[in-house]
Amino acid sequence: MTDNEYLLELIAQGEHEQQDFKYKVDDAMKLARSVSAFANTEGGRLLIGVRDDGNLAGVRSEEEIYMVHKAAYEFCRPEAAINFKTYHVEGRNIVIATVPRAVERPVYAIDEEGKEVAYIRIKDENIVASPVFIEMWRQESREENMMPYTDTESRLMEMMRLNPHQPIEVISKIAHIKRFLIIKILARLIRYDLASWEFNGEDFLFSLK
C-alpha cells in the first residue's frame, strides 16, 4: 500500500474514538485535551493538515509540529508519549501524530488557569473524565485488588439494582451515601465488571450489570 492509499484509507474512516483531524495547530494547550483523551482511553492518532471534511490542507510549517510536541510534553501531566510520521501526498505534507494508551493513568491536560483536567475519548469527542475513572485508575496504579463488601456496598448495589442509569449525585442522594464513597465503590465495581457506565451527552450514568 502506498503512502497515498494508506492516508486516504485513514481519512475515509472519519473522526472516531482513535482518530482526530486537525486542519491547523495553533494552540498547544487546547490540543493537550486530545492528547490526554487518547492517552487515557485506547490511544489514537492526530492527522495534522487534514480538514474536518477530510480534504487535505497540508502542514504549513514546522511550528505546528512543535505545538503538538509542546501539548504532549508541556501541557500534559505526566508527559504523554507521542511520535510523528510525515507523509507527502498530493503535493502536501500530512503529519500523523500517534499517542499510545498511557501505561500510568490518568494523564491530565493543563487548562488556562493551570488546573489539571483528565479527558477520555468517547466517539469523536474529548470528554472530561468522571471522578469514578480517576479513582479507578488510581486503584489500578496501587494494585488495589480487594473488594470489600460491607453494609454500605450492599445498600448501594440494591439501590442501583432498583434505579439503573443514574449519575453519581442521584445515586448518593437516594442511597444516602457520601459522594466520595460512591466514587470509590463504583470504581471497584467497574473494575470487577459488576457495574457499567454510559455517557448520555451530558453526564455519566452508572448501572449494575
PDB file of C-alpha atoms in Angstrom:
ATOM      1  CA  MET A   1       0.000   0.000   0.000  1.00  0.00           C
ATOM      2  CA  THR A   2       1.401   3.403  -0.974  1.00  0.00           C
ATOM      3  CA  ASP A   3       1.513   6.367   1.429  1.00  0.00           C
ATOM      4  CA  ASN A   4      -1.278   7.974  -0.572  1.00  0.00           C
ATOM      5  CA  GLU A   5      -3.504   4.872  -0.323  1.00  0.00           C
ATOM      6  CA  TYR A   6      -2.783   4.468   3.388  1.00  0.00           C
ATOM      7  CA  LEU A   7      -3.595   8.077   4.204  1.00  0.00           C
ATOM      8  CA  LEU A   8      -6.768   8.119   2.123  1.00  0.00           C
ATOM      9  CA  GLU A   9      -7.894   4.924   3.832  1.00  0.00           C
ATOM     10  CA  LEU A  10      -7.464   6.550   7.250  1.00  0.00           C
ATOM     11  CA  ILE A  11      -9.308   9.680   6.157  1.00  0.00           C
ATOM     12  CA  ALA A  12     -12.176   7.574   4.810  1.00  0.00           C
ATOM     13  CA  GLN A  13     -12.725   6.276   8.365  1.00  0.00           C
ATOM     14  CA  GLY A  14     -13.545   9.817   9.508  1.00  0.00           C
ATOM     15  CA  GLU A  15     -13.038  11.017  13.053  1.00  0.00           C
ATOM     16  CA  HIS A  16     -13.712   8.392  15.701  1.00  0.00           C
ATOM     17  CA  GLU A  17     -12.573   7.232  19.130  1.00  0.00           C
ATOM     18  CA  GLN A  18      -8.993   6.731  17.977  1.00  0.00           C
ATOM     19  CA  GLN A  19      -8.676   9.358  15.259  1.00  0.00           C
ATOM     20  CA  ASP A  20      -8.951  13.141  15.073  1.00  0.00           C
ATOM     21  CA  PHE A  21      -8.400  15.534  12.170  1.00  0.00           C
ATOM     22  CA  LYS A  22      -6.529  18.804  12.731  1.00  0.00           C
ATOM     23  CA  TYR A  23      -6.601  21.343   9.906  1.00  0.00           C
ATOM     24  CA  LYS A  24      -4.119  23.524  11.761  1.00  0.00           C
ATOM     25  CA  VAL A  25      -2.417  23.514  15.134  1.00  0.00           C
ATOM     26  CA  ASP A  26      -2.054  26.896  16.808  1.00  0.00           C
ATOM     27  CA  ASP A  27      -2.995  26.220  20.439  1.00  0.00           C
ATOM     28  CA  ALA A  28      -0.894  23.649  22.297  1.00  0.00           C
ATOM     29  CA  MET A  29      -2.977  23.963  25.459  1.00  0.00           C
ATOM     30  CA  LYS A  30      -6.205  23.133  23.606  1.00  0.00           C
ATOM     31  CA  LEU A  31      -4.538  20.282  21.727  1.00  0.00           C
ATOM     32  CA  ALA A  32      -3.430  18.778  25.055  1.00  0.00           C
ATOM     33  CA  ARG A  33      -7.083  17.783  25.631  1.00  0.00           C
ATOM     34  CA  SER A  34      -6.925  15.437  22.639  1.00  0.00           C
ATOM     35  CA  VAL A  35      -3.586  14.037  23.782  1.00  0.00           C
ATOM     36  CA  SER A  36      -4.965  13.453  27.299  1.00  0.00           C
ATOM     37  CA  ALA A  37      -8.120  11.823  25.912  1.00  0.00           C
ATOM     38  CA  PHE A  38      -6.216   9.409  23.668  1.00  0.00           C
ATOM     39  CA  ALA A  39      -3.701   8.564  26.394  1.00  0.00           C
ATOM     40  CA  ASN A  40      -6.464   7.851  28.917  1.00  0.00           C
ATOM     41  CA  THR A  41      -8.584   5.751  26.558  1.00  0.00           C
ATOM     42  CA  GLU A  42      -7.186   3.363  23.958  1.00  0.00           C
ATOM     43  CA  GLY A  43      -4.642   5.601  22.276  1.00  0.00           C
ATOM     44  CA  GLY A  44      -5.165   7.324  18.946  1.00  0.00           C
ATOM     45  CA  ARG A  45      -3.761   9.456  16.188  1.00  0.00           C
ATOM     46  CA  LEU A  46      -3.987  13.067  15.095  1.00  0.00           C
ATOM     47  CA  LEU A  47      -3.972  13.654  11.337  1.00  0.00           C
ATOM     48  CA  ILE A  48      -2.440  17.105  11.096  1.00  0.00           C
ATOM     49  CA  GLY A  49      -3.113  19.037   7.908  1.00  0.00           C
ATOM     50  CA  VAL A  50      -6.481  17.381   7.281  1.00  0.00           C
ATOM     51  CA  ARG A  51      -9.701  19.404   7.370  1.00  0.00           C
ATOM     52  CA  ASP A  52     -12.803  18.241   9.258  1.00  0.00           C
ATOM     53  CA  ASP A  53     -14.381  17.223   5.936  1.00  0.00           C
ATOM     54  CA  GLY A  54     -11.375  15.032   5.106  1.00  0.00           C
ATOM     55  CA  ASN A  55      -9.847  17.332   2.483  1.00  0.00           C
ATOM     56  CA  LEU A  56      -6.078  17.723   2.555  1.00  0.00           C
ATOM     57  CA  ALA A  57      -4.748  21.124   3.577  1.00  0.00           C
ATOM     58  CA  GLY A  58      -1.202  20.180   4.474  1.00  0.00           C
ATOM     59  CA  VAL A  59       1.038  21.210   7.342  1.00  0.00           C
ATOM     60  CA  ARG A  60       2.050  24.817   6.905  1.00  0.00           C
ATOM     61  CA  SER A  61       5.234  24.894   8.959  1.00  0.00           C
ATOM     62  CA  GLU A  62       7.405  23.079  11.465  1.00  0.00           C
ATOM     63  CA  GLU A  63       5.799  25.327  14.083  1.00  0.00           C
ATOM     64  CA  GLU A  64       2.692  23.123  14.012  1.00  0.00           C
ATOM     65  CA  ILE A  65       4.735  20.027  14.862  1.00  0.00           C
ATOM     66  CA  TYR A  66       6.385  21.948  17.658  1.00  0.00           C
ATOM     67  CA  MET A  67       2.925  22.820  19.034  1.00  0.00           C
ATOM     68  CA  VAL A  68       1.911  19.157  19.119  1.00  0.00           C
ATOM     69  CA  HIS A  69       5.162  18.289  20.874  1.00  0.00           C
ATOM     70  CA  LYS A  70       4.518  21.108  23.324  1.00  0.00           C
ATOM     71  CA  ALA A  71       0.976  19.841  24.001  1.00  0.00           C
ATOM     72  CA  ALA A  72       2.250  16.400  24.981  1.00  0.00           C
ATOM     73  CA  TYR A  73       5.322  17.444  26.957  1.00  0.00           C
ATOM     74  CA  GLU A  74       4.448  20.826  28.468  1.00  0.00           C
ATOM     75  CA  PHE A  75       0.672  20.799  28.831  1.00  0.00           C
ATOM     76  CA  CYS A  76       0.150  17.183  29.896  1.00  0.00           C
ATOM     77  CA  ARG A  77       0.880  15.797  33.371  1.00  0.00           C
ATOM     78  CA  PRO A  78       2.574  13.396  33.387  1.00  0.00           C
ATOM     79  CA  GLU A  79       4.116  13.859  29.957  1.00  0.00           C
ATOM     80  CA  ALA A  80       2.332  11.858  27.276  1.00  0.00           C
ATOM     81  CA  ALA A  81       4.219   9.679  24.824  1.00  0.00           C
ATOM     82  CA  ILE A  82       3.839  10.734  21.182  1.00  0.00           C
ATOM     83  CA  ASN A  83       5.551  10.017  17.874  1.00  0.00           C
ATOM     84  CA  PHE A  84       5.346  11.591  14.439  1.00  0.00           C
ATOM     85  CA  LYS A  85       5.498  10.436  10.841  1.00  0.00           C
ATOM     86  CA  THR A  86       5.259  12.710   7.804  1.00  0.00           C
ATOM     87  CA  TYR A  87       3.538  11.676   4.568  1.00  0.00           C
ATOM     88  CA  HIS A  88       3.910  13.593   1.298  1.00  0.00           C
ATOM     89  CA  VAL A  89       0.611  13.255  -0.547  1.00  0.00           C
ATOM     90  CA  GLU A  90      -0.760  15.303  -3.471  1.00  0.00           C
ATOM     91  CA  GLY A  91       1.970  17.883  -3.020  1.00  0.00           C
ATOM     92  CA  ARG A  92       1.189  18.390   0.659  1.00  0.00           C
ATOM     93  CA  ASN A  93       2.825  17.243   3.861  1.00  0.00           C
ATOM     94  CA  ILE A  94       0.483  15.453   6.255  1.00  0.00           C
ATOM     95  CA  VAL A  95       1.722  14.517   9.700  1.00  0.00           C
ATOM     96  CA  ILE A  96       0.310  11.658  11.744  1.00  0.00           C
ATOM     97  CA  ALA A  97       0.959  12.100  15.455  1.00  0.00           C
ATOM     98  CA  THR A  98       0.316   8.847  17.321  1.00  0.00           C
ATOM     99  CA  VAL A  99      -0.475   8.819  21.043  1.00  0.00           C
ATOM    100  CA  PRO A 100      -0.370   5.370  22.695  1.00  0.00           C
ATOM    101  CA  ARG A 101      -2.543   4.461  25.655  1.00  0.00           C
ATOM    102  CA  ALA A 102      -0.718   5.600  28.776  1.00  0.00           C
ATOM    103  CA  VAL A 103       0.848   2.961  30.999  1.00  0.00           C
ATOM    104  CA  GLU A 104       0.005   5.018  34.057  1.00  0.00           C
ATOM    105  CA  ARG A 105      -3.278   6.892  34.013  1.00  0.00           C
ATOM    106  CA  PRO A 106      -4.675   9.494  34.384  1.00  0.00           C
ATOM    107  CA  VAL A 107      -2.854  11.853  32.048  1.00  0.00           C
ATOM    108  CA  TYR A 108      -4.061  15.385  32.754  1.00  0.00           C
ATOM    109  CA  ALA A 109      -4.244  18.369  30.397  1.00  0.00           C
ATOM    110  CA  ILE A 110      -3.364  21.778  31.858  1.00  0.00           C
ATOM    111  CA  ASP A 111      -6.045  24.411  31.300  1.00  0.00           C
ATOM    112  CA  GLU A 112      -5.822  28.213  31.107  1.00  0.00           C
ATOM    113  CA  GLU A 113      -5.936  28.536  34.900  1.00  0.00           C
ATOM    114  CA  GLY A 114      -3.237  25.935  35.462  1.00  0.00           C
ATOM    115  CA  LYS A 115      -5.784  23.347  36.587  1.00  0.00           C
ATOM    116  CA  GLU A 116      -5.194  19.682  35.738  1.00  0.00           C
ATOM    117  CA  VAL A 117      -8.144  18.090  33.911  1.00  0.00           C
ATOM    118  CA  ALA A 118      -8.273  14.489  32.672  1.00  0.00           C
ATOM    119  CA  TYR A 119     -10.142  13.669  29.462  1.00  0.00           C
ATOM    120  CA  ILE A 120     -11.353  10.483  27.825  1.00  0.00           C
ATOM    121  CA  ARG A 121     -12.298   9.865  24.223  1.00  0.00           C
ATOM    122  CA  ILE A 122     -15.934   8.979  23.502  1.00  0.00           C
ATOM    123  CA  LYS A 123     -16.701   8.526  19.799  1.00  0.00           C
ATOM    124  CA  ASP A 124     -15.161  11.633  18.201  1.00  0.00           C
ATOM    125  CA  GLU A 125     -15.218  13.876  21.281  1.00  0.00           C
ATOM    126  CA  ASN A 126     -12.894  14.658  24.171  1.00  0.00           C
ATOM    127  CA  ILE A 127     -14.944  14.462  27.384  1.00  0.00           C
ATOM    128  CA  VAL A 128     -13.876  15.441  30.903  1.00  0.00           C
ATOM    129  CA  ALA A 129     -13.358  12.147  32.735  1.00  0.00           C
ATOM    130  CA  SER A 130     -15.732  11.177  35.523  1.00  0.00           C
ATOM    131  CA  PRO A 131     -14.133  11.161  39.004  1.00  0.00           C
ATOM    132  CA  VAL A 132     -15.014   7.444  39.000  1.00  0.00           C
ATOM    133  CA  PHE A 133     -12.451   6.896  36.221  1.00  0.00           C
ATOM    134  CA  ILE A 134      -9.805   8.891  38.102  1.00  0.00           C
ATOM    135  CA  GLU A 135     -10.367   6.699  41.162  1.00  0.00           C
ATOM    136  CA  MET A 136     -10.361   3.539  39.065  1.00  0.00           C
ATOM    137  CA  TRP A 137      -7.007   4.410  37.508  1.00  0.00           C
ATOM    138  CA  ARG A 138      -5.573   5.245  40.933  1.00  0.00           C
ATOM    139  CA  GLN A 139      -6.726   1.887  42.285  1.00  0.00           C
ATOM    140  CA  GLU A 140      -5.076   0.168  39.330  1.00  0.00           C
ATOM    141  CA  SER A 141      -1.800   2.020  39.918  1.00  0.00           C
ATOM    142  CA  ARG A 142      -1.886   0.963  43.585  1.00  0.00           C
ATOM    143  CA  GLU A 143      -2.683  -2.609  42.502  1.00  0.00           C
ATOM    144  CA  GLU A 144      -5.648  -2.437  44.833  1.00  0.00           C
ATOM    145  CA  ASN A 145      -7.300  -5.833  44.405  1.00  0.00           C
ATOM    146  CA  MET A 146      -9.524  -6.016  47.476  1.00  0.00           C
ATOM    147  CA  MET A 147     -13.287  -5.742  47.032  1.00  0.00           C
ATOM    148  CA  PRO A 148     -14.809  -5.013  50.472  1.00  0.00           C
ATOM    149  CA  TYR A 149     -18.437  -5.954  50.927  1.00  0.00           C
ATOM    150  CA  THR A 150     -19.968  -4.105  53.838  1.00  0.00           C
ATOM    151  CA  ASP A 151     -23.451  -2.789  54.539  1.00  0.00           C
ATOM    152  CA  THR A 152     -22.508   0.288  52.513  1.00  0.00           C
ATOM    153  CA  GLU A 153     -21.706  -1.749  49.387  1.00  0.00           C
ATOM    154  CA  SER A 154     -24.831  -3.834  49.918  1.00  0.00           C
ATOM    155  CA  ARG A 155     -27.056  -0.761  50.206  1.00  0.00           C
ATOM    156  CA  LEU A 156     -25.501   0.870  47.175  1.00  0.00           C
ATOM    157  CA  MET A 157     -25.869  -2.207  44.971  1.00  0.00           C
ATOM    158  CA  GLU A 158     -29.500  -2.685  45.992  1.00  0.00           C
ATOM    159  CA  MET A 159     -30.236   0.947  45.208  1.00  0.00           C
ATOM    160  CA  MET A 160     -28.542   0.629  41.791  1.00  0.00           C
ATOM    161  CA  ARG A 161     -30.473  -2.545  41.032  1.00  0.00           C
ATOM    162  CA  LEU A 162     -33.741  -0.694  41.610  1.00  0.00           C
ATOM    163  CA  ASN A 163     -32.576   2.566  39.952  1.00  0.00           C
ATOM    164  CA  PRO A 164     -30.320   1.883  36.945  1.00  0.00           C
ATOM    165  CA  HIS A 165     -28.705   4.527  34.719  1.00  0.00           C
ATOM    166  CA  GLN A 166     -28.160   7.211  37.344  1.00  0.00           C
ATOM    167  CA  PRO A 167     -25.422   9.859  37.808  1.00  0.00           C
ATOM    168  CA  ILE A 168     -23.269   9.966  40.946  1.00  0.00           C
ATOM    169  CA  GLU A 169     -25.256  12.771  42.575  1.00  0.00           C
ATOM    170  CA  VAL A 170     -28.567  10.910  42.265  1.00  0.00           C
ATOM    171  CA  ILE A 171     -27.056   7.645  43.493  1.00  0.00           C
ATOM    172  CA  SER A 172     -25.616   9.436  46.528  1.00  0.00           C
ATOM    173  CA  LYS A 173     -28.931  11.123  47.325  1.00  0.00           C
ATOM    174  CA  ILE A 174     -31.095   8.010  47.036  1.00  0.00           C
ATOM    175  CA  ALA A 175     -28.644   5.645  48.755  1.00  0.00           C
ATOM    176  CA  HIS A 176     -27.751   8.200  51.481  1.00  0.00           C
ATOM    177  CA  ILE A 177     -24.054   7.528  50.964  1.00  0.00           C
ATOM    178  CA  LYS A 178     -21.438  10.260  50.727  1.00  0.00           C
ATOM    179  CA  ARG A 179     -20.248  11.127  47.247  1.00  0.00           C
ATOM    180  CA  PHE A 180     -16.587  10.218  47.846  1.00  0.00           C
ATOM    181  CA  LEU A 181     -17.613   6.725  48.978  1.00  0.00           C
ATOM    182  CA  ILE A 182     -19.867   6.302  45.939  1.00  0.00           C
ATOM    183  CA  ILE A 183     -16.903   7.124  43.703  1.00  0.00           C
ATOM    184  CA  LYS A 184     -14.610   4.600  45.414  1.00  0.00           C
ATOM    185  CA  ILE A 185     -17.191   1.813  45.342  1.00  0.00           C
ATOM    186  CA  LEU A 186     -18.267   2.454  41.742  1.00  0.00           C
ATOM    187  CA  ALA A 187     -14.612   2.354  40.656  1.00  0.00           C
ATOM    188  CA  ARG A 188     -14.221  -1.082  42.251  1.00  0.00           C
ATOM    189  CA  LEU A 189     -17.496  -2.373  40.828  1.00  0.00           C
ATOM    190  CA  ILE A 190     -16.483  -1.335  37.292  1.00  0.00           C
ATOM    191  CA  ARG A 191     -13.011  -2.834  37.688  1.00  0.00           C
ATOM    192  CA  TYR A 192     -14.554  -6.142  38.750  1.00  0.00           C
ATOM    193  CA  ASP A 193     -17.051  -5.976  35.870  1.00  0.00           C
ATOM    194  CA  LEU A 194     -20.006  -5.743  38.257  1.00  0.00           C
ATOM    195  CA  ALA A 195     -21.130  -2.320  37.033  1.00  0.00           C
ATOM    196  CA  SER A 196     -21.148  -0.421  33.753  1.00  0.00           C
ATOM    197  CA  TRP A 197     -21.266   3.194  32.630  1.00  0.00           C
ATOM    198  CA  GLU A 198     -22.624   5.183  29.740  1.00  0.00           C
ATOM    199  CA  PHE A 199     -22.419   8.810  28.658  1.00  0.00           C
ATOM    200  CA  ASN A 200     -25.709  10.433  27.678  1.00  0.00           C
ATOM    201  CA  GLY A 201     -24.167  13.564  26.193  1.00  0.00           C
ATOM    202  CA  GLU A 202     -24.314  15.485  29.455  1.00  0.00           C
ATOM    203  CA  ASP A 203     -23.433  13.147  32.295  1.00  0.00           C
ATOM    204  CA  PHE A 204     -22.030   9.716  33.136  1.00  0.00           C
ATOM    205  CA  LEU A 205     -24.679   7.220  34.194  1.00  0.00           C
ATOM    206  CA  PHE A 206     -23.944   4.054  36.165  1.00  0.00           C
ATOM    207  CA  SER A 207     -25.752   0.726  36.402  1.00  0.00           C
ATOM    208  CA  LEU A 208     -25.215  -2.768  37.810  1.00  0.00           C
ATOM    209  CA  LYS A 209     -24.589  -5.493  35.261  1.00  0.00           C
TER     210      LYS A 209
END
